[in-house]
Short mmCIF file of C-alpha atoms and ligand atoms in Angstrom, two decimals:
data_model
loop_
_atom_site.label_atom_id
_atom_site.label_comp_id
_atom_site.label_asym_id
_atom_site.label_seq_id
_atom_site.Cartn_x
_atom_site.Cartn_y
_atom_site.Cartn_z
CA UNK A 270 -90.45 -183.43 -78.73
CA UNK A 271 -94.07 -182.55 -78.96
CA UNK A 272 -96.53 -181.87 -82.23
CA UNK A 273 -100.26 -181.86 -82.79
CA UNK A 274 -100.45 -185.30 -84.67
CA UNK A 275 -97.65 -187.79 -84.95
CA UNK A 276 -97.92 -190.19 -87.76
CA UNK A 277 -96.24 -193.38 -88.12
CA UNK A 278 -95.83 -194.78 -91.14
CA UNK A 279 -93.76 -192.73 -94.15
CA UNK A 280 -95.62 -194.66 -96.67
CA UNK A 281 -98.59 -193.11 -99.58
CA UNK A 282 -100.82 -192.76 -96.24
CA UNK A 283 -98.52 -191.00 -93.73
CA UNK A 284 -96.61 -189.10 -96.47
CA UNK A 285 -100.17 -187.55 -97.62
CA UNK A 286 -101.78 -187.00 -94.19
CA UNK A 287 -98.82 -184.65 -93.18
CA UNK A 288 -99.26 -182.91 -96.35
CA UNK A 289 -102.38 -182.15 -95.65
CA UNK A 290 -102.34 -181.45 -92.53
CA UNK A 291 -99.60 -178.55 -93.01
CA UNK A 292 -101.99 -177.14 -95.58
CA UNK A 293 -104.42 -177.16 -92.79
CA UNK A 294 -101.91 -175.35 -90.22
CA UNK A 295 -101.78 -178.58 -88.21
CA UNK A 296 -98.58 -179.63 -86.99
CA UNK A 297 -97.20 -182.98 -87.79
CA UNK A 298 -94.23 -185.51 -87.43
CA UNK A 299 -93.73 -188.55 -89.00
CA UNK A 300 -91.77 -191.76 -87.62
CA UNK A 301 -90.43 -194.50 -90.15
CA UNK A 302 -89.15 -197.34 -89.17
CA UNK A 303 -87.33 -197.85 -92.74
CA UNK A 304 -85.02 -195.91 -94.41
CA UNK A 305 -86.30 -192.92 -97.18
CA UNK A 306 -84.99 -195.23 -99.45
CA UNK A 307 -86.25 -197.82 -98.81
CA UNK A 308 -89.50 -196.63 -98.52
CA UNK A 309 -88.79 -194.93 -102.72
CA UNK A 310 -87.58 -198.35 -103.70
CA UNK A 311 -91.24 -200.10 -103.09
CA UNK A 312 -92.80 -201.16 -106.37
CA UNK A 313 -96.83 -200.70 -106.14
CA UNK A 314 -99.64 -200.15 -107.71
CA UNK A 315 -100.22 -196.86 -110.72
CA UNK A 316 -104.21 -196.30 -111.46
CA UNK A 317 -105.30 -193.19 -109.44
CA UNK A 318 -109.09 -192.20 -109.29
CA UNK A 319 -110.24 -188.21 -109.79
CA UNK A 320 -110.29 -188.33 -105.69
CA UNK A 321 -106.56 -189.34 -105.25
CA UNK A 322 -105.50 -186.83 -108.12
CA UNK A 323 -108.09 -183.89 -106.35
CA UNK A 324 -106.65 -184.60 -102.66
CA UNK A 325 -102.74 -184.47 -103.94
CA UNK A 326 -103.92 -181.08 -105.66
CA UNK A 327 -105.16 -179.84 -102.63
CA UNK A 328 -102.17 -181.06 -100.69
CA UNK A 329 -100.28 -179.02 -103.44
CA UNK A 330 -98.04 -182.04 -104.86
CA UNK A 331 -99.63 -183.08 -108.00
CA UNK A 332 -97.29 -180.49 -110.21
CA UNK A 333 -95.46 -183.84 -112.07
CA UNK A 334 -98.79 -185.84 -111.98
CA UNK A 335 -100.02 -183.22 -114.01
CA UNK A 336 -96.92 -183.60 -116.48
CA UNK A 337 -96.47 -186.70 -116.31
CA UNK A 338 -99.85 -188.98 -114.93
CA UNK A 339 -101.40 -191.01 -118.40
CA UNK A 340 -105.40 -189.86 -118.63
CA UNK A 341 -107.19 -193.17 -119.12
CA UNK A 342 -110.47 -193.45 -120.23
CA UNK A 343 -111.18 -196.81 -120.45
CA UNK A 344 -109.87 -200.23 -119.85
CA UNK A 345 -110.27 -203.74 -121.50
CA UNK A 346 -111.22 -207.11 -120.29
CA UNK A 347 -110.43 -210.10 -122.16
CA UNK A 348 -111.60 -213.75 -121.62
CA UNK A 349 -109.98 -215.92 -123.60
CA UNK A 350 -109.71 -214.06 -127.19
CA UNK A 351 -112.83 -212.30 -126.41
CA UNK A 352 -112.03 -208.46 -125.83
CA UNK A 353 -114.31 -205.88 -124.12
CA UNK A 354 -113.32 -202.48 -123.61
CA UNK A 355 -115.11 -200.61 -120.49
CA UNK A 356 -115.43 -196.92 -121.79
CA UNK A 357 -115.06 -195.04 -118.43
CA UNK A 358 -115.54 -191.62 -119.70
CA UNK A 359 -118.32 -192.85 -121.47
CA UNK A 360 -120.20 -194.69 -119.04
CA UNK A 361 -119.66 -192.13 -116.17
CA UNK A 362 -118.10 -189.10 -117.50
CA UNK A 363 -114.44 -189.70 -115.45
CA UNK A 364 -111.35 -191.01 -116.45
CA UNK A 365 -108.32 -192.68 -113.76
CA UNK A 366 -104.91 -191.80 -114.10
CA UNK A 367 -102.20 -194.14 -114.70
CA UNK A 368 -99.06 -192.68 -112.39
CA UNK A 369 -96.94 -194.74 -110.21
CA UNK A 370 -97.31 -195.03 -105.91
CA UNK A 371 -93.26 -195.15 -106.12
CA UNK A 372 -93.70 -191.08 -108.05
CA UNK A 373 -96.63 -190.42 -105.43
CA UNK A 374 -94.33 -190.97 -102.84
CA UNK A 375 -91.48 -189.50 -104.35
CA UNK A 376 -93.83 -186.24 -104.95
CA UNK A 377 -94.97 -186.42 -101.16
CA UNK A 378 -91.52 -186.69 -99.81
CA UNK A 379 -89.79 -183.57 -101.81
CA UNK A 380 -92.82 -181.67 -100.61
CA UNK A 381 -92.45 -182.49 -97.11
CA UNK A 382 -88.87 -182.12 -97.14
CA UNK A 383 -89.06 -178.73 -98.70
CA UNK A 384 -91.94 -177.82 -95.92
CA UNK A 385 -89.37 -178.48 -93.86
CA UNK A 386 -91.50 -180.88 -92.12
CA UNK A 387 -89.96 -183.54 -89.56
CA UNK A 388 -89.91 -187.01 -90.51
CA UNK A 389 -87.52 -189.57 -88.41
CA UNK A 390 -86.52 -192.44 -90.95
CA UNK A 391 -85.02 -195.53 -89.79
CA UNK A 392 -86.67 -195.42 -86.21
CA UNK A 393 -86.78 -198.61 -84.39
CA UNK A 394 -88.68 -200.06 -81.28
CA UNK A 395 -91.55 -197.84 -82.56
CA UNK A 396 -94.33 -197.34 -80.03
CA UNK A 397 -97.49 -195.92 -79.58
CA UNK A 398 -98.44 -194.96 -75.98
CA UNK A 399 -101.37 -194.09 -73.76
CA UNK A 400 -103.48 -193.50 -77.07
CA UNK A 401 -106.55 -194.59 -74.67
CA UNK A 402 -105.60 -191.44 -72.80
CA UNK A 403 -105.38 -187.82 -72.80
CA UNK A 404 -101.84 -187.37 -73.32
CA UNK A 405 -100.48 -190.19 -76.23
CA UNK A 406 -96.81 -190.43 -77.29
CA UNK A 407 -95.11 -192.05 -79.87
CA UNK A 408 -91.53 -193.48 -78.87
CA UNK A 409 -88.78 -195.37 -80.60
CA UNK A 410 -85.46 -195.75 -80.69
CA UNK A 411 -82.27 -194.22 -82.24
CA UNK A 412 -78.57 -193.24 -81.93
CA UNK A 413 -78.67 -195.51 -78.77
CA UNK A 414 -81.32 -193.96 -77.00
CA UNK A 415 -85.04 -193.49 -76.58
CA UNK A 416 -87.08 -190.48 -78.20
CA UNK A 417 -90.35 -189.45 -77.17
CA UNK A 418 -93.17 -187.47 -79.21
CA UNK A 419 -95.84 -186.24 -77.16
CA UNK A 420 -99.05 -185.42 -78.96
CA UNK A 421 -102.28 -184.52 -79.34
CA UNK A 422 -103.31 -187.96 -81.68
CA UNK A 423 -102.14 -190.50 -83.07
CA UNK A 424 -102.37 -191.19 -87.09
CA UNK A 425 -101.50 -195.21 -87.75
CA UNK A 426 -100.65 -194.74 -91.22
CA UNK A 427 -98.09 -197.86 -90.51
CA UNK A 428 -99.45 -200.23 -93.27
CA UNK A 429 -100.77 -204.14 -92.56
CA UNK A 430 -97.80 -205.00 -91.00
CA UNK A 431 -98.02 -201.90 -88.80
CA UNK A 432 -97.57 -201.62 -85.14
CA UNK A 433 -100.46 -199.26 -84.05
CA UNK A 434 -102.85 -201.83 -85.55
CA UNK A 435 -101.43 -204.60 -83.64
CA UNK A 436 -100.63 -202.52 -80.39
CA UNK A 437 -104.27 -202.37 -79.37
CA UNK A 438 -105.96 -204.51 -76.75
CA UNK A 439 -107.59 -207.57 -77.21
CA UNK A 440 -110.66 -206.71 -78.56
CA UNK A 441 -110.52 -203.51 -79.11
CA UNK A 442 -111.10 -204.42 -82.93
CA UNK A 443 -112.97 -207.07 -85.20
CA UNK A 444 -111.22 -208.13 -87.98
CA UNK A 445 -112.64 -209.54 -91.66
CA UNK A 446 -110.37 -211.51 -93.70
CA UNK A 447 -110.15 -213.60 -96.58
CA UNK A 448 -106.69 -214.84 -98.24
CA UNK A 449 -106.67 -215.98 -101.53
CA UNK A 450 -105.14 -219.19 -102.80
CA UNK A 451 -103.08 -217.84 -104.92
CA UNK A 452 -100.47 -214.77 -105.70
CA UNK A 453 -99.64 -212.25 -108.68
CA UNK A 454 -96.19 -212.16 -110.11
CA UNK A 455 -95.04 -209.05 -111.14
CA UNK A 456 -92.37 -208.02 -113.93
CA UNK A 457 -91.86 -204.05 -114.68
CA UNK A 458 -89.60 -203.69 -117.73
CA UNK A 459 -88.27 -200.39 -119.79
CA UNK A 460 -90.03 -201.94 -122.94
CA UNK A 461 -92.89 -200.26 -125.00
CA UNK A 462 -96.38 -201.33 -122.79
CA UNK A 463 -98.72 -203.77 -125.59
CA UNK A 464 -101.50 -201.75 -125.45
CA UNK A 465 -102.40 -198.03 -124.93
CA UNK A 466 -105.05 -199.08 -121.82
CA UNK A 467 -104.85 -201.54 -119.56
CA UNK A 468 -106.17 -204.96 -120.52
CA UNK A 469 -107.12 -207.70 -117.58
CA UNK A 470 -107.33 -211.49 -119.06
CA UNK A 471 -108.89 -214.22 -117.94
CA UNK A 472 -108.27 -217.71 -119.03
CA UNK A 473 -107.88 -221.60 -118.05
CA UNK A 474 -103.93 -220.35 -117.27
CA UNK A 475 -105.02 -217.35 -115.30
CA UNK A 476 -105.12 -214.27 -114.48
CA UNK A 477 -103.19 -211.54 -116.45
CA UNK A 478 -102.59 -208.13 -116.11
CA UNK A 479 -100.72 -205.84 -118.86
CA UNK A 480 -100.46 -202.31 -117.16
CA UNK A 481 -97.56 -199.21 -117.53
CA UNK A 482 -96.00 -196.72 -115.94
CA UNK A 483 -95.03 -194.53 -118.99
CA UNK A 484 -95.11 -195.07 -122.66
CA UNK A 485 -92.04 -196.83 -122.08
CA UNK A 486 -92.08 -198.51 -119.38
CA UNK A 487 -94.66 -201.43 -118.97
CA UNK A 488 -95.91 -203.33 -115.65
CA UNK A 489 -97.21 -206.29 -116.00
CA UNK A 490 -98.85 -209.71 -113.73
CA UNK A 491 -99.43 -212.99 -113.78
CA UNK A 492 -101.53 -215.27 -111.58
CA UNK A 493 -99.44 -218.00 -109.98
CA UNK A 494 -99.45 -220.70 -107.22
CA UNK A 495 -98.82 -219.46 -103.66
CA UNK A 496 -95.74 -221.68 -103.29
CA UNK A 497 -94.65 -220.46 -106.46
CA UNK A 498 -90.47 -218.77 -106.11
CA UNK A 499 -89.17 -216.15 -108.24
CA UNK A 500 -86.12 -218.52 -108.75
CA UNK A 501 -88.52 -220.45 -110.74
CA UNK A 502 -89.47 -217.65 -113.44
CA UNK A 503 -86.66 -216.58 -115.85
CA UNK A 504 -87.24 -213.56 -117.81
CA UNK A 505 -87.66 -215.83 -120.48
CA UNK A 506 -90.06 -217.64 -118.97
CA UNK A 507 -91.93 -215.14 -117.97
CA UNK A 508 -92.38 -213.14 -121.32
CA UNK A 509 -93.44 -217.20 -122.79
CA UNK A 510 -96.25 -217.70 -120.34
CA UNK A 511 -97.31 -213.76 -120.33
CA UNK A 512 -97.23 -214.45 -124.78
CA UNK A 513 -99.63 -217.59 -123.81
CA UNK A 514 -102.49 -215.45 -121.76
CA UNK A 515 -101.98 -212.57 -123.60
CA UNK A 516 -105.16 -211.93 -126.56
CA UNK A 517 -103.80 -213.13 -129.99
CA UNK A 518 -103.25 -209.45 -131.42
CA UNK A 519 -101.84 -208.27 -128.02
CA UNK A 520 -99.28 -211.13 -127.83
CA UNK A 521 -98.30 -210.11 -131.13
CA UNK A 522 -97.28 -206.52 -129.95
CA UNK A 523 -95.82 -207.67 -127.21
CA UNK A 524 -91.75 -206.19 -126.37
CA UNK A 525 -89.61 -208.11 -124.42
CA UNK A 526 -86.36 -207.00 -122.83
CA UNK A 527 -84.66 -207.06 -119.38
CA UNK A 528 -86.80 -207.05 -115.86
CA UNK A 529 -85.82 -203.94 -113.64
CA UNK A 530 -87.97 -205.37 -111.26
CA UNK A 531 -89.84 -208.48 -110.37
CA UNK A 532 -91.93 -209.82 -107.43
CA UNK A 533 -94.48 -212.38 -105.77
CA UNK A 534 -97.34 -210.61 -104.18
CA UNK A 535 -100.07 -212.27 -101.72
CA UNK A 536 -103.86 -211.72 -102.35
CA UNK A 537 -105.80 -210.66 -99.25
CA UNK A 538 -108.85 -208.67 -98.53
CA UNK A 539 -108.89 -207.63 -95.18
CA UNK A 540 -110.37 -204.71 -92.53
CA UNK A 541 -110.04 -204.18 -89.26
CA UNK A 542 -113.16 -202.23 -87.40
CA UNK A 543 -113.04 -199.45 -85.97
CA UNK A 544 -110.59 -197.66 -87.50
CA UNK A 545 -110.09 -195.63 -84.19
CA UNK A 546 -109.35 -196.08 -80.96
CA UNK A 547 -109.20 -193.28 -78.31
CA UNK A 548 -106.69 -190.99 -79.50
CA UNK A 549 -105.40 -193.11 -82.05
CA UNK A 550 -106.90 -193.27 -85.60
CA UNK A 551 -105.98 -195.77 -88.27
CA UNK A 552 -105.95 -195.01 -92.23
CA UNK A 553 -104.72 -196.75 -95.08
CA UNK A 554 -103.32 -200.33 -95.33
CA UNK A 555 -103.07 -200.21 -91.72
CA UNK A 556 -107.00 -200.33 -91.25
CA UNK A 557 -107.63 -202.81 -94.72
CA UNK A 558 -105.91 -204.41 -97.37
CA UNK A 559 -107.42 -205.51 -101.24
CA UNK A 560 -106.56 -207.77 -103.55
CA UNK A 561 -104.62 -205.50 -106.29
CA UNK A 562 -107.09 -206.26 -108.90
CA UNK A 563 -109.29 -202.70 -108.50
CA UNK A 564 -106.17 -200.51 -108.31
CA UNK A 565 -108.01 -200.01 -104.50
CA UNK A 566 -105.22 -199.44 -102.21
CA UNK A 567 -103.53 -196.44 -103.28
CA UNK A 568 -106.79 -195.23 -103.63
CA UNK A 569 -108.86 -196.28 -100.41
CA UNK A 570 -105.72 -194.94 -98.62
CA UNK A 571 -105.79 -191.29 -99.88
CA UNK A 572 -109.67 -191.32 -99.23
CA UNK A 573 -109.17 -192.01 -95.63
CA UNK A 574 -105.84 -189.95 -94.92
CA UNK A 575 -108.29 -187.19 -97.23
CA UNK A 576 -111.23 -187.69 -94.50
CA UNK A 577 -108.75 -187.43 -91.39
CA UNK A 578 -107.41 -184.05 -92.67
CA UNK A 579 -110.19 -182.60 -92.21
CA UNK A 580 -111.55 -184.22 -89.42
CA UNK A 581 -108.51 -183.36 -87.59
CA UNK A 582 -108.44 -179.70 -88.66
CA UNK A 583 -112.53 -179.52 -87.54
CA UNK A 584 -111.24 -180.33 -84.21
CA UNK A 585 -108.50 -177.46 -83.90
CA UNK A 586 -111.28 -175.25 -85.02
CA UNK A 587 -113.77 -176.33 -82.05
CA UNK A 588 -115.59 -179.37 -83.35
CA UNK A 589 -115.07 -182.93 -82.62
CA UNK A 590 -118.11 -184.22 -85.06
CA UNK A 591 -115.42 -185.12 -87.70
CA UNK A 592 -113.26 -187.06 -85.14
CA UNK A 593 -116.50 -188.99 -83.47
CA UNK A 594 -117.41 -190.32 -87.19
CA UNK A 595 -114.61 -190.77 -89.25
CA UNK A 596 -114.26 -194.52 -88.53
CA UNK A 597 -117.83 -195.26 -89.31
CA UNK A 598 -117.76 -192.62 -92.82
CA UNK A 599 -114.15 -194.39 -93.97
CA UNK A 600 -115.52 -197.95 -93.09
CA UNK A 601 -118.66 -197.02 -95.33
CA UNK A 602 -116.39 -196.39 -98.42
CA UNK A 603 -113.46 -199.10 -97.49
CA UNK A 604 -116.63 -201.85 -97.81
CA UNK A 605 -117.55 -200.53 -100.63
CA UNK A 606 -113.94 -200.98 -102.70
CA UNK A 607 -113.68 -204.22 -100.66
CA UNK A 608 -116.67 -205.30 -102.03
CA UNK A 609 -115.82 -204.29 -106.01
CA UNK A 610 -112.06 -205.89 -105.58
CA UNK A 611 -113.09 -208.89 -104.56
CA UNK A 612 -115.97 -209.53 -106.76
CA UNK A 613 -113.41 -208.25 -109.63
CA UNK A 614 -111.26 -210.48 -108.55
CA UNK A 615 -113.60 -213.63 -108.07
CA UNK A 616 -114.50 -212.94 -111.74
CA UNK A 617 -110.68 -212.81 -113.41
CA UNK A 618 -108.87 -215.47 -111.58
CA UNK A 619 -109.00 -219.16 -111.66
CA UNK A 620 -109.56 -220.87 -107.89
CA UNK A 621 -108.16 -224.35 -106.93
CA UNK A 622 -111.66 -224.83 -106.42
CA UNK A 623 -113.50 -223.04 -110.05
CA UNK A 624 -114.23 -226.11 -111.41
CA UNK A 625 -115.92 -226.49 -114.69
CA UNK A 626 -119.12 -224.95 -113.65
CA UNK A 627 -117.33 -222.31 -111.86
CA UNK A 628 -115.63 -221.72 -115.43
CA UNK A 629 -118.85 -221.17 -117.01
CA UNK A 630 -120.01 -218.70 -114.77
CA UNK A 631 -117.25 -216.37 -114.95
CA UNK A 632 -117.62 -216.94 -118.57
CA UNK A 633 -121.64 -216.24 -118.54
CA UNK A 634 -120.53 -212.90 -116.17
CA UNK A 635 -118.05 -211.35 -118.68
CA UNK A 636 -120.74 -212.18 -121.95
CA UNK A 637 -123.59 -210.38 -119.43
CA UNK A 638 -121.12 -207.50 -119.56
CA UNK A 639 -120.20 -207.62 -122.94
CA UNK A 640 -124.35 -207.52 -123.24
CA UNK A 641 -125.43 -205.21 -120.62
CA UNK A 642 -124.44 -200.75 -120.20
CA UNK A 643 -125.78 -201.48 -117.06
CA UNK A 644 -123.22 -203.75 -115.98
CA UNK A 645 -120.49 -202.12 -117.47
CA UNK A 646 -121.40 -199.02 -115.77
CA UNK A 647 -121.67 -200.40 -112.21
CA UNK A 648 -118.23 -201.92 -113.79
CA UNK A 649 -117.37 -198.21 -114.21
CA UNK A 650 -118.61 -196.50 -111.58
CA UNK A 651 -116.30 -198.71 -108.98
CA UNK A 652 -113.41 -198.79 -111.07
CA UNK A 653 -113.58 -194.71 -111.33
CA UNK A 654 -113.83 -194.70 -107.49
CA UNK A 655 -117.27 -193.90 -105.69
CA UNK A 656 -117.90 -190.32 -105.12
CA UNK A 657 -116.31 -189.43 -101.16
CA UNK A 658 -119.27 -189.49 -98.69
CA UNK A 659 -120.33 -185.81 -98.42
N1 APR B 217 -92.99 -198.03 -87.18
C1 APR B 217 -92.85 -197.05 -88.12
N2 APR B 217 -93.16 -197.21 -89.42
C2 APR B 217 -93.64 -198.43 -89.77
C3 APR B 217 -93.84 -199.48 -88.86
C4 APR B 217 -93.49 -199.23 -87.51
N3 APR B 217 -93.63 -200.18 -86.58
N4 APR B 217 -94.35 -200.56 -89.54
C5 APR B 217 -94.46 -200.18 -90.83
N5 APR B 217 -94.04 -198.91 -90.98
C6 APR B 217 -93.98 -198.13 -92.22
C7 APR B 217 -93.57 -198.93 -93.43
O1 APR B 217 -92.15 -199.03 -93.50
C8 APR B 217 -94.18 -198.12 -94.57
O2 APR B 217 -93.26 -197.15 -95.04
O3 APR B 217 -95.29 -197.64 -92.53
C9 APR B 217 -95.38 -197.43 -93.95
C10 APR B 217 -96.70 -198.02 -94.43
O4 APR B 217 -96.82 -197.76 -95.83
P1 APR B 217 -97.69 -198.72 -96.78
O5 APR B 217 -97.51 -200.13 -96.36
O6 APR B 217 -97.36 -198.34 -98.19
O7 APR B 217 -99.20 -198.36 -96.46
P2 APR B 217 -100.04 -197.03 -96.82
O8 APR B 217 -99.22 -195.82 -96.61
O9 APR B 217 -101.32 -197.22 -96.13
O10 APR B 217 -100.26 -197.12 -98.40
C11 APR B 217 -101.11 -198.07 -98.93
O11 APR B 217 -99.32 -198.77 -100.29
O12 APR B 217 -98.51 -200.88 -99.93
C12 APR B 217 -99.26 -200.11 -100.76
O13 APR B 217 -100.84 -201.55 -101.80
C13 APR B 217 -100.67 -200.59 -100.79
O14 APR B 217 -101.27 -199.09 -102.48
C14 APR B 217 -101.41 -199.34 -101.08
C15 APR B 217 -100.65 -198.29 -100.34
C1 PHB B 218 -100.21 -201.54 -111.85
O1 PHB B 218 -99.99 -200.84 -112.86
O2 PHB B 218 -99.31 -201.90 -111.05
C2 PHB B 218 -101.63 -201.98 -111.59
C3 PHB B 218 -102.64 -201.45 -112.37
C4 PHB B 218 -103.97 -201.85 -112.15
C5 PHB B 218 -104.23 -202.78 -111.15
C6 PHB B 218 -103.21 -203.31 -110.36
C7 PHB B 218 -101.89 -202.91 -110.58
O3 PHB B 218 -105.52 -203.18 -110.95
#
């Protein structure tokens, strides 16, 4: 088998690259290692900036976003019972929109599949070769025997668990990480969400998040141990502690019912640099990871496979300055969102190690933004997602 770029990875990254790509007359095939099912039955993330809803427009896949994705304006932060809403529109004159990564990907798939695009689900032994070289292949295998796609590059759109990543030589890359002590436990329920906007709380009991996927359908976190087990946290148990960290007149709105879903997520912010290597380019979680707490990911993930389009299709039409500085133009906005989730998250969760003092900054941060435009707007600007280097 041979295409012009073969992608592995069938996740928001992959799924949008190939996209894309076809809009751009390059040819593509994807290889997943997981079933399409599997892959649909991830829960993730739901705030998308302008740039995410722009690039899924251009790919030609935003039809049911448009239906269906929630215009937000603003958000809210609350410390303690103290409330401040971050006008978004406002302060920069954008909005985000609230639509889940699991109806991204459902959107990318249907639209690939009705391309009538290639993409080999449930592929295992997957392999990049010779991406150092002129001629790289992806292989894997299936049915009992070994398949081969020749190409032209390389996309690792594999995610942080990836193989591309980790099939490089020993320093070929230089990696930044930090891994917080602590994890986010997640509950997504068909009840009514407590507020209209998203509201982030901070508090001696931690970190809370009250998001949504729909008017009826809420998402929401809490901050817990590392070592904490999902055995431990009964539905009931969760809806007490989320009442405790909740604002007073939140709590009060708050819906219970039944958890469709529920998980323990790790914190990490991490990058790997460059994000190419020869003929293989990385994009997406496979290249950097955030802590959830800017609605990043998603986001940072699009930008790149958004940048790699067109790099890509540059060098089909003749020029290979798009391919020569796409790691160093992705890396410039990927340190930027690195930068704004983990100072977001520094400020909104409580470390083994916050202390009392600790405590009192966070607290003398949120009053400076309750005090200051010009802190909610740099507030704003990040959360809205920086403008794509030109
Ligand atoms: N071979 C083929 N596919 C693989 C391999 C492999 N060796 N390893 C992983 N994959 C697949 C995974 O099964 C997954 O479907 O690559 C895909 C990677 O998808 P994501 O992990 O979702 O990463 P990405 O597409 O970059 O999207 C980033 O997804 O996980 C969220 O929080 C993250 O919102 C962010 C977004
Ligand atoms: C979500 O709705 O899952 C969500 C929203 C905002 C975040 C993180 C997660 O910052």
């Amino acid at each position: 088998m041979r295409t012009q770029v073969a992608i592995v990875g069938a996740g928001p990254a992959g799924l949008l690259l190939g996209a894309l790509l076809h809009r751009a007359g390059v040819a593509n095939v994807i290889v997943e290692q997981r079933s399409a099912e599997h892959v649909l039955g991830r829960i993730r993330a739901g705030v998308l900036e302008q740039v995410t809803v722009d690039l899924l427009r251009e790919a030609g896949v935003a039809a049911r976003l448009a239906e269906q994705g929630l215009p937000h304006d603003g958000f809210e932060l609350s410390f303690d019972a103290t409330r401040l809403r971050i006008d978004l529109q406002a302060l920069t004159g954008r909005h985000v929109t609230v639509y889940g990564q699991t109806e991204v990907t459902r959107d990318l798939m249907a639209h690939r599949r009705d391309a009538g695009l290639t993409t080999v689900y449930a592929a295992e032994q997957v392999q990049p070769q010779g991406c150092d070289g002129a001629r790289p292949a992806v292989t894997w295998r299936q049915g009992g025997r070994e398949h081969r796609l020749q190409a032209d590059f390389i996309a690792g759109c594999d995610g942080f668990h990836g193989v591309c990543r980790a099939s490089l030589p020993a320093g070929a890359l230089s990696t930044f990480e930090k891994v917080y002590p602590f994890g986010w436990l997640g509950v997504l329920s068909d009840t009514p969400p407590v507020s209209r906007e998203l509201i982030y709380g901070a508090g001696e009991r931690g970190f809370t998040l009250a998001s949504m996927r729909s008017p009826t359908r809420s998402r929401y976190y809490l901050q817990c141990p590392l070592d904490d087990r999902l055995q431990a946290w009964s539905d009931d148990a969760f809806w007490a502690e989320l009442k405790r960290r909740l604002p007073p007149d939140a709590a009060a709105q708050l819906v219970t019912g039944p958890s469709i879903e529920k998980s323990i997520a790790p914190l990490r912010s991490f990058v790997a640099e460059p994000m190419r290597f020869g003929r293989l380019f990385l994009a997406g979680d496979a290249a950097h990871i955030v802590p959830p707490t800017g609605a990043k990911g998603l986001n940072l993930a699009a930008a790149d496979v958004g940048l790699l389009a067109r790099c890509l299709a540059e060098h089909y039409g003749g020029s290979d300055a798009g391919i020569d500085h796409y790691s160093a133009r992705a890396l410039a906005r990927v340190w930027k969102a690195e930068r704004f989730s983990w100072w977001f998250t520094s400020l909104m969760h409580r470390f083994p190690d916050t202390g009392a003092f600790g405590a009192r900054m966070q607290r003398a941060e949120f009053d400076y933004l309750c005090s200051s435009a010009a802190a909610q707007t740099a507030l704003a600007e990040n959360y809205v997602g920086l403008p794509l280097a030109g």
